[in-house]
CSV table of C-alpha atoms (C1' of nucleotides) in Angstrom, one decimal:
chain,number,residue,atom,x,y,z
M,1,UNK,CA,5.0,4.7,3.8
M,2,UNK,CA,2.0,5.0,1.6
M,3,UNK,CA,2.8,2.2,-0.8
M,4,UNK,CA,1.9,2.1,-4.4
M,5,UNK,CA,1.9,-1.4,-5.8
M,6,UNK,CA,4.7,-2.4,-8.2
M,7,UNK,CA,2.2,-3.3,-10.8
M,8,UNK,CA,1.2,0.3,-10.9
M,9,UNK,CA,4.7,1.4,-11.3
M,10,UNK,CA,5.2,-1.1,-14.1
M,11,UNK,CA,2.0,0.1,-15.8
M,12,UNK,CA,3.3,3.6,-15.9
M,13,UNK,CA,6.5,2.4,-17.4
M,14,UNK,CA,4.8,0.3,-20.1
M,15,UNK,CA,2.3,3.1,-20.9
M,16,UNK,CA,5.0,5.7,-21.2
M,17,UNK,CA,6.9,3.4,-23.5
M,18,UNK,CA,3.7,3.0,-25.6
M,19,UNK,CA,3.3,6.7,-25.7
M,20,UNK,CA,6.5,7.1,-27.5
M,21,UNK,CA,4.8,5.4,-30.5
M,22,UNK,CA,1.3,6.5,-29.8
M,23,UNK,CA,-1.2,5.0,-32.3
M,24,UNK,CA,1.1,2.1,-33.0
M,25,UNK,CA,0.3,-1.4,-32.0
M,26,UNK,CA,2.6,-2.9,-29.4
M,27,UNK,CA,2.7,-6.6,-28.5
M,28,UNK,CA,3.2,-7.6,-24.9
M,29,UNK,CA,6.5,-9.5,-25.6
M,30,UNK,CA,7.9,-6.5,-27.5
M,31,UNK,CA,7.0,-4.2,-24.6
M,32,UNK,CA,8.5,-6.6,-22.2
M,33,UNK,CA,11.7,-6.6,-24.2
M,34,UNK,CA,12.0,-2.8,-24.5
M,35,UNK,CA,11.2,-2.1,-20.9
M,36,UNK,CA,12.9,-4.9,-19.1
M,37,UNK,CA,9.8,-5.8,-17.2
M,38,UNK,CA,9.1,-9.6,-17.2
M,39,UNK,CA,6.7,-10.6,-19.9
M,40,UNK,CA,4.0,-12.2,-17.7
M,41,UNK,CA,3.9,-9.1,-15.6
M,42,UNK,CA,3.6,-6.9,-18.6
M,43,UNK,CA,0.7,-9.0,-19.8
M,44,UNK,CA,-1.0,-8.7,-16.4
M,45,UNK,CA,-0.6,-5.0,-16.5
M,46,UNK,CA,-2.0,-4.7,-20.0
M,47,UNK,CA,-4.9,-6.9,-19.2
M,48,UNK,CA,-5.9,-4.6,-16.3
M,49,UNK,CA,-5.3,-1.5,-18.3
M,50,UNK,CA,-7.5,-2.8,-21.2
M,51,UNK,CA,-10.2,-3.6,-18.7
M,52,UNK,CA,-10.1,0.0,-17.6
M,53,UNK,CA,-10.1,1.1,-21.3
M,54,UNK,CA,-6.8,2.9,-21.0
M,55,UNK,CA,-5.4,0.8,-23.8
M,56,UNK,CA,-7.2,-0.8,-26.8
M,57,UNK,CA,-6.4,-4.4,-27.5
M,58,UNK,CA,-6.4,-6.2,-30.8
M,59,UNK,CA,-6.4,-9.9,-30.9
M,60,UNK,CA,-5.1,-12.3,-33.5
M,61,UNK,CA,-1.8,-12.8,-35.3
M,62,UNK,CA,-1.1,-9.1,-35.9
M,63,UNK,CA,-2.6,-8.1,-32.6
M,64,UNK,CA,-1.3,-6.1,-29.7
M,65,UNK,CA,-2.1,-3.1,-27.6
M,66,UNK,CA,-2.4,0.6,-28.3
M,67,UNK,CA,-3.1,3.7,-26.2
M,68,UNK,CA,-6.8,4.3,-26.2
M,69,UNK,CA,-6.3,8.0,-25.7
M,70,UNK,CA,-3.4,10.4,-26.2
M,71,UNK,CA,-1.0,10.5,-23.3
M,72,UNK,CA,-2.1,14.0,-22.3
M,73,UNK,CA,-5.6,12.7,-21.6
M,74,UNK,CA,-4.5,9.9,-19.3
M,75,UNK,CA,-4.0,10.9,-15.7
M,76,UNK,CA,-2.0,9.1,-13.1
M,77,UNK,CA,-5.1,8.8,-11.0
M,78,UNK,CA,-6.7,6.7,-13.7
M,79,UNK,CA,-3.7,4.4,-14.0
M,80,UNK,CA,-3.6,3.9,-10.3
M,81,UNK,CA,-7.4,3.3,-10.2
M,82,UNK,CA,-7.0,0.7,-13.0
M,83,UNK,CA,-4.3,-1.2,-11.2
M,84,UNK,CA,-4.9,-0.8,-7.6
M,85,UNK,CA,-8.6,-0.1,-7.5
M,86,UNK,CA,-10.3,2.9,-6.0
M,87,UNK,CA,-8.0,5.5,-4.5
M,88,UNK,CA,-8.5,5.6,-0.8
M,89,UNK,CA,-6.3,5.8,2.2
M,90,UNK,CA,-8.3,4.1,4.9
M,91,UNK,CA,-10.2,0.9,5.0
M,92,UNK,CA,-13.2,2.7,6.3
M,93,UNK,CA,-13.6,4.6,3.1
M,94,UNK,CA,-14.1,1.8,0.6
M,95,UNK,CA,-17.6,0.9,1.7
M,96,UNK,CA,-16.5,-1.5,4.5
M,97,UNK,CA,-19.1,-0.6,7.0
M,98,UNK,CA,-18.4,-3.6,9.2
M,99,UNK,CA,-14.7,-3.2,8.8
M,100,UNK,CA,-14.1,-0.6,11.4
M,101,UNK,CA,-15.7,-1.9,14.5
M,102,UNK,CA,-15.0,1.2,16.5
M,103,UNK,CA,-17.9,3.4,15.9
M,104,UNK,CA,-16.6,6.6,17.5
M,105,UNK,CA,-13.7,6.4,15.0
M,106,UNK,CA,-16.0,7.1,12.2
M,107,UNK,CA,-16.5,10.6,13.6
M,108,UNK,CA,-13.3,11.5,11.9
M,109,UNK,CA,-14.0,10.1,8.5
M,110,UNK,CA,-14.8,13.6,7.3
M,111,UNK,CA,-11.2,14.5,7.9
M,112,UNK,CA,-9.9,11.5,6.0
M,113,UNK,CA,-12.2,12.3,3.1
M,114,UNK,CA,-10.7,15.8,2.9
M,115,UNK,CA,-7.3,14.3,2.7
M,116,UNK,CA,-8.4,11.7,0.1
M,117,UNK,CA,-9.8,14.4,-2.1
M,118,UNK,CA,-6.7,16.4,-2.0
M,119,UNK,CA,-4.6,13.4,-2.9
M,120,UNK,CA,-7.0,12.5,-5.7
M,121,UNK,CA,-6.6,16.0,-7.1
M,122,UNK,CA,-2.9,15.7,-7.0
M,123,UNK,CA,-2.9,12.5,-8.9
M,124,UNK,CA,-5.3,13.8,-11.5
M,125,UNK,CA,-3.2,16.8,-12.2
M,126,UNK,CA,-0.4,14.7,-13.5
M,127,UNK,CA,-0.8,13.0,-16.9
M,128,UNK,CA,1.0,10.2,-18.5
M,129,UNK,CA,2.6,12.8,-20.8
M,130,UNK,CA,4.0,14.6,-17.8
M,131,UNK,CA,5.6,11.4,-16.6
M,132,UNK,CA,7.0,10.2,-19.9
M,133,UNK,CA,7.7,13.4,-21.7
M,134,UNK,CA,11.0,15.3,-21.9
M,135,UNK,CA,12.2,13.0,-19.2
M,136,UNK,CA,15.8,12.9,-20.4
M,137,UNK,CA,15.8,16.7,-20.3
M,138,UNK,CA,14.9,16.9,-16.7
M,139,UNK,CA,16.7,13.8,-15.7
M,140,UNK,CA,20.2,15.2,-15.6
M,141,UNK,CA,22.5,13.5,-13.2
M,142,UNK,CA,21.9,15.1,-9.9
M,143,UNK,CA,18.9,16.9,-11.2
M,144,UNK,CA,16.7,14.7,-9.2
M,145,UNK,CA,18.5,15.5,-6.0
M,146,UNK,CA,17.6,19.2,-6.0
M,147,UNK,CA,14.2,18.3,-7.4
M,148,UNK,CA,13.4,16.9,-4.1
M,149,UNK,CA,12.6,19.7,-1.6
M,150,UNK,CA,14.7,19.7,1.5
M,151,UNK,CA,13.2,17.6,4.1
M,152,UNK,CA,10.5,16.3,1.8
M,153,UNK,CA,9.8,12.7,1.7
M,154,UNK,CA,10.6,12.2,5.3
E,1,UNK,CA,-5.8,1.2,-3.6
E,2,UNK,CA,-3.3,3.3,-1.8
E,3,UNK,CA,-3.3,1.7,1.5
E,4,UNK,CA,-2.7,3.3,4.8
E,5,UNK,CA,-1.8,0.8,7.5
E,6,UNK,CA,-4.3,0.1,10.2
E,7,UNK,CA,-1.8,1.1,12.8
E,8,UNK,CA,-2.0,4.6,11.5
E,9,UNK,CA,-5.7,4.6,11.5
E,10,UNK,CA,-5.6,3.5,15.2
E,11,UNK,CA,-3.1,6.1,16.0
E,12,UNK,CA,-5.4,8.8,14.8
E,13,UNK,CA,-8.2,7.4,16.8
E,14,UNK,CA,-6.1,7.2,20.0
E,15,UNK,CA,-4.6,10.7,19.5
E,16,UNK,CA,-8.0,12.2,18.9
E,17,UNK,CA,-9.2,10.6,22.0
E,18,UNK,CA,-6.3,12.0,23.9
E,19,UNK,CA,-6.9,15.5,22.4
E,20,UNK,CA,-10.3,15.5,24.2
E,21,UNK,CA,-8.3,15.8,27.5
E,22,UNK,CA,-5.2,17.5,26.2
E,23,UNK,CA,-2.6,17.9,28.9
E,24,UNK,CA,-4.0,15.0,30.9
E,25,UNK,CA,-2.1,11.8,31.3
E,26,UNK,CA,-3.7,8.7,29.7
E,27,UNK,CA,-2.7,5.2,30.3
E,28,UNK,CA,-2.6,2.7,27.5
E,29,UNK,CA,-5.2,0.4,29.1
E,30,UNK,CA,-7.6,3.3,29.6
E,31,UNK,CA,-7.2,4.5,26.0
E,32,UNK,CA,-7.8,0.9,24.8
E,33,UNK,CA,-11.0,0.8,26.9
E,34,UNK,CA,-12.3,4.2,25.7
E,35,UNK,CA,-11.5,3.6,22.0
E,36,UNK,CA,-12.2,-0.1,21.7
E,37,UNK,CA,-8.9,-0.7,20.1
E,38,UNK,CA,-7.1,-3.8,21.5
E,39,UNK,CA,-4.7,-2.9,24.3
E,40,UNK,CA,-1.5,-4.3,22.8
E,41,UNK,CA,-2.2,-2.5,19.6
E,42,UNK,CA,-2.7,0.7,21.5
E,43,UNK,CA,0.6,0.2,23.2
E,44,UNK,CA,2.3,-0.4,19.9
E,45,UNK,CA,0.9,2.8,18.5
E,46,UNK,CA,1.9,4.9,21.5
E,47,UNK,CA,5.4,3.5,21.5
E,48,UNK,CA,5.9,4.6,17.9
E,49,UNK,CA,4.2,7.9,18.6
E,50,UNK,CA,6.5,8.6,21.5
E,51,UNK,CA,9.5,7.8,19.5
E,52,UNK,CA,8.4,10.4,17.0
E,53,UNK,CA,7.9,12.8,19.9
E,54,UNK,CA,4.2,13.3,19.2
E,55,UNK,CA,3.3,12.1,22.6
E,56,UNK,CA,5.2,12.5,25.9
E,57,UNK,CA,5.5,9.4,28.0
E,58,UNK,CA,5.8,9.2,31.7
E,59,UNK,CA,7.0,6.0,33.2
E,60,UNK,CA,6.3,4.5,36.6
E,61,UNK,CA,3.3,3.8,38.7
E,62,UNK,CA,1.4,6.9,37.8
E,63,UNK,CA,2.7,7.0,34.3
E,64,UNK,CA,1.0,7.3,31.0
E,65,UNK,CA,1.0,9.3,27.8
E,66,UNK,CA,0.1,12.9,27.0
E,67,UNK,CA,0.0,14.9,23.8
E,68,UNK,CA,3.4,16.5,23.3
E,69,UNK,CA,1.8,19.4,21.5
E,70,UNK,CA,-1.7,20.8,21.1
E,71,UNK,CA,-3.8,19.0,18.5
E,72,UNK,CA,-3.7,22.0,16.2
E,73,UNK,CA,0.0,21.6,15.9
E,74,UNK,CA,0.0,18.0,14.9
E,75,UNK,CA,-0.5,17.2,11.3
E,76,UNK,CA,-1.7,14.0,9.7
E,77,UNK,CA,1.5,13.9,7.8
E,78,UNK,CA,3.5,13.6,11.0
E,79,UNK,CA,1.3,10.9,12.3
E,80,UNK,CA,1.6,8.9,9.1
E,81,UNK,CA,5.4,9.4,9.1
E,82,UNK,CA,5.6,8.3,12.7
E,83,UNK,CA,3.7,5.1,12.0
E,84,UNK,CA,4.4,4.1,8.5
E,85,UNK,CA,7.7,5.9,7.9
E,86,UNK,CA,8.5,8.4,5.2
E,87,UNK,CA,5.6,9.4,3.0
E,88,UNK,CA,6.4,8.3,-0.5
E,89,UNK,CA,4.4,6.5,-3.2
E,90,UNK,CA,7.1,4.5,-5.0
E,91,UNK,CA,10.0,2.5,-3.8
E,92,UNK,CA,12.3,4.5,-6.1
E,93,UNK,CA,11.8,7.6,-4.0
E,94,UNK,CA,13.0,6.7,-0.6
E,95,UNK,CA,16.6,6.4,-1.4
E,96,UNK,CA,16.5,2.8,-2.8
E,97,UNK,CA,18.9,3.3,-5.6
E,98,UNK,CA,19.2,-0.4,-6.2
E,99,UNK,CA,15.5,-1.0,-5.8
E,100,UNK,CA,14.3,-0.3,-9.3
E,101,UNK,CA,16.4,-2.3,-11.6
E,102,UNK,CA,15.0,-0.8,-14.8
E,103,UNK,CA,17.0,2.2,-15.4
E,104,UNK,CA,14.9,3.8,-18.1
E,105,UNK,CA,12.1,3.8,-15.6
E,106,UNK,CA,14.0,6.3,-13.5
E,107,UNK,CA,13.5,8.9,-16.3
E,108,UNK,CA,10.1,9.5,-14.8
E,109,UNK,CA,11.0,9.8,-11.2
E,110,UNK,CA,10.6,13.6,-11.5
E,111,UNK,CA,7.0,13.0,-12.2
E,112,UNK,CA,6.5,10.8,-9.2
E,113,UNK,CA,8.2,13.4,-7.1
E,114,UNK,CA,5.8,16.0,-8.2
E,115,UNK,CA,2.9,13.8,-7.1
E,116,UNK,CA,4.6,13.0,-3.8
E,117,UNK,CA,5.0,16.6,-3.0
E,118,UNK,CA,1.4,17.3,-3.7
E,119,UNK,CA,0.3,14.5,-1.5
E,120,UNK,CA,2.6,15.5,1.3
E,121,UNK,CA,1.2,19.0,1.2
E,122,UNK,CA,-2.3,17.6,1.4
E,123,UNK,CA,-1.5,15.6,4.5
E,124,UNK,CA,0.3,18.5,6.1
E,125,UNK,CA,-2.7,20.8,5.7
E,126,UNK,CA,-4.9,18.6,7.9
E,127,UNK,CA,-4.3,18.6,11.6
E,128,UNK,CA,-5.3,16.3,14.4
E,129,UNK,CA,-7.7,18.9,15.5
E,130,UNK,CA,-9.4,18.9,12.1
E,131,UNK,CA,-9.8,15.1,12.4
E,132,UNK,CA,-11.2,15.0,15.9
E,133,UNK,CA,-13.3,18.1,15.8
E,134,UNK,CA,-16.9,18.5,14.6
E,135,UNK,CA,-16.3,16.2,11.7
E,136,UNK,CA,-19.9,15.3,11.2
E,137,UNK,CA,-20.4,18.7,9.7
E,138,UNK,CA,-18.0,18.0,6.8
E,139,UNK,CA,-19.0,14.4,6.4
E,140,UNK,CA,-21.8,14.8,4.0
E,141,UNK,CA,-23.4,11.6,2.7
E,142,UNK,CA,-22.3,10.9,-0.9
E,143,UNK,CA,-19.3,13.1,-0.7
E,144,UNK,CA,-17.2,10.1,-0.6
E,145,UNK,CA,-18.9,8.4,-3.5
E,146,UNK,CA,-17.9,10.9,-6.1
E,147,UNK,CA,-14.4,10.7,-4.9
E,148,UNK,CA,-14.0,7.2,-6.1
E,149,UNK,CA,-13.4,7.1,-9.9
E,150,UNK,CA,-16.3,5.8,-11.8
E,151,UNK,CA,-15.8,2.3,-13.1
E,152,UNK,CA,-12.8,1.7,-10.9
E,153,UNK,CA,-13.6,-1.8,-10.2
E,154,UNK,CA,-11.5,-3.4,-7.6
Y,1,DA,C1',10.0,-3.4,49.1
Y,2,DT,C1',6.2,-3.8,46.2
Y,3,DC,C1',3.3,-3.0,42.6
Y,4,DA,C1',1.7,-0.5,38.5
Y,5,DA,C1',2.8,1.1,34.2
Y,6,DG,C1',5.8,2.0,30.2
Y,7,DC,C1',9.9,0.0,27.2
Y,8,DG,C1',12.0,-3.1,24.2
Y,9,DT,C1',12.5,-7.1,21.7
Y,10,DA,C1',11.3,-11.1,19.6
Y,11,DC,C1',8.0,-14.1,17.7
Y,12,DC,C1',3.8,-16.1,15.4
Y,13,DA,C1',-0.1,-15.9,12.4
Y,14,DA,C1',-2.7,-14.0,8.8
Y,15,DT,C1',-3.2,-11.4,4.9
Y,16,DC,C1',-1.9,-9.5,0.7
Y,17,DT,C1',1.0,-9.0,-3.3
Y,18,DA,C1',3.9,-10.4,-7.1
Y,19,DG,C1',4.8,-13.4,-10.3
Y,20,DT,C1',3.9,-17.7,-13.1
Y,21,DC,C1',1.3,-20.9,-15.7
Y,22,DC,C1',-2.5,-22.9,-18.1
Y,23,DT,C1',-6.5,-23.2,-21.1
Y,24,DG,C1',-9.4,-20.9,-24.2
Y,25,DT,C1',-10.5,-17.7,-28.2
Y,26,DA,C1',-9.8,-14.7,-32.0
Y,27,DT,C1',-7.2,-13.2,-36.1
Y,28,DG,C1',-4.2,-13.3,-40.0
Y,29,DG,C1',-1.0,-15.7,-43.1
Y,30,DG,C1',0.7,-19.7,-45.6
D,1,DC,C1',-8.1,-25.0,-44.5
D,2,DC,C1',-4.7,-25.2,-41.0
D,3,DC,C1',-1.5,-23.3,-38.1
D,4,DA,C1',1.1,-19.7,-35.7
D,5,DT,C1',0.6,-15.7,-33.1
D,6,DA,C1',-1.3,-12.9,-29.6
D,7,DC,C1',-4.9,-11.5,-26.3
D,8,DA,C1',-8.5,-13.2,-22.4
D,9,DG,C1',-9.4,-15.0,-18.2
D,10,DG,C1',-8.6,-17.5,-14.4
D,11,DA,C1',-6.1,-20.4,-10.9
D,12,DC,C1',-2.2,-21.2,-8.3
D,13,DT,C1',2.3,-20.7,-5.6
D,14,DA,C1',5.8,-18.3,-3.2
D,15,DG,C1',7.2,-14.4,-0.9
D,16,DA,C1',6.9,-10.3,1.8
D,17,DT,C1',4.6,-7.3,4.8
D,18,DT,C1',1.6,-6.4,8.4
D,19,DG,C1',-1.1,-7.0,12.5
D,20,DG,C1',-1.2,-8.9,16.7
D,21,DT,C1',0.9,-11.3,20.9
D,22,DA,C1',4.0,-12.5,24.5
D,23,DC,C1',7.6,-12.3,27.1
D,24,DG,C1',11.1,-9.9,30.4
D,25,DC,C1',13.2,-5.5,31.9
D,26,DT,C1',13.1,-0.7,33.7
D,27,DT,C1',11.1,3.1,36.0
D,28,DG,C1',8.8,5.5,39.7
D,29,DA,C1',5.1,6.2,43.4
D,30,DT,C1',3.4,4.3,47.6
DNA sequence: ATCAAGCGTACCAATCTAGTCCTGTATGGG
DNA sequence: CCCATACAGGACTAGATTGGTACGCTTGAT
C-alpha cells in the first residue's frame, strides 16, 4: 500500500476545520479540541504547515493560526508536500544517486517519472475546499460504498 | 514523501529483466546475478509475484520463474498491488472502519477516494513494457526536477 | 536415490514514524 | 512592569513497519 503519513491526514483534518472559519484565528488547543486530534500532534502539524506558508501564524497572547489562502487555492499536493516532503514514489527519484546501487535499474526511471507526474497531477486537482466542502451532503450513510468503484482499491 | 517499498522497486527491476527473455525460465540466483539485487530479496519478490500470478513458477531441478503474461499486459498497478497490497493513500480507505477514531474526519473520505482513483488510473496506464523499454528516450534531464514542488523542503 | 531449485515460515535487525516534552521568544492584558 | 498565553524550534522515546536472513520442507529431473 502506498502509505500517506498520519500527520498528513491530520493536517487535512485541521485545515478543513480551519476553513470553516476562514480568516479567523484558531489556537492550537482549540483546534485540538474541536477535531479530537491530540494537541501536541496538532501543534506539530501547524508548525510544518506554517513553514510551508499554508497557514499564517500570529504569536503572543491573542495568537493562533489562520489559513494563508482560501481553501480553494490550497491543493492536496501542497499539503502532502508540506508534511511528507517532495512527492515521489521511489527512492531513486529524490536525488539519491548513490541510493540505488543497481545501475541498470535506472534505465527505467523514465517510467517512474511518468507515473509520478500523473500522481502529482491527481493530487493537485483536488483542493482543500473539495475535501472539506459539502461533505455532509455527500457523506450519506452508504454513500461512500457506491462511491468506491467496484474492484477499486484492490 | 509517498513512499513505495523497495521490494516493489526490486520487483520491477526483476520483472523487466525477465521481460528481456519473455517465455524463458529464469532461476532466482540467475536473476539476482544479472540484476545485482541480493538473492534472498529476489526470492522474496518472486514468491509474492507468483502468488499474484504475475509470474509462473516451475519447481524441481530445472525449475525457475517465467512471466505469466507478456510485459505489455502487466501494469505497474498490478505489481504494486502484488508487493505492497491494495493501492490506497489513507488507512481509512482500506476497510479499516475502526482505524480512524475521529469521526468527523470521515466526512472527507469522498475526497480521498477521488484522489485514490486518479492515482490508481495513473498506475494502471503504465505497463511493465513501458518501464523496461527505451526509457532513456523519455528520461530527459531536469524533467524530474520540476516535478518536485518548489520549496518542498524535506 | 540424489541433487538442484522453489516454497513456506519464522526470526532478527534496522529504519522510520508518531507522539511527547522542554526551552525559548513574542505578544497582549492586568 | 509583570505575567499569562501561545507560537517556534528542537531533542528525545517508544512503537510499528520494513528489509533482509535463515532455516526446513517439497518438488522434479537426472
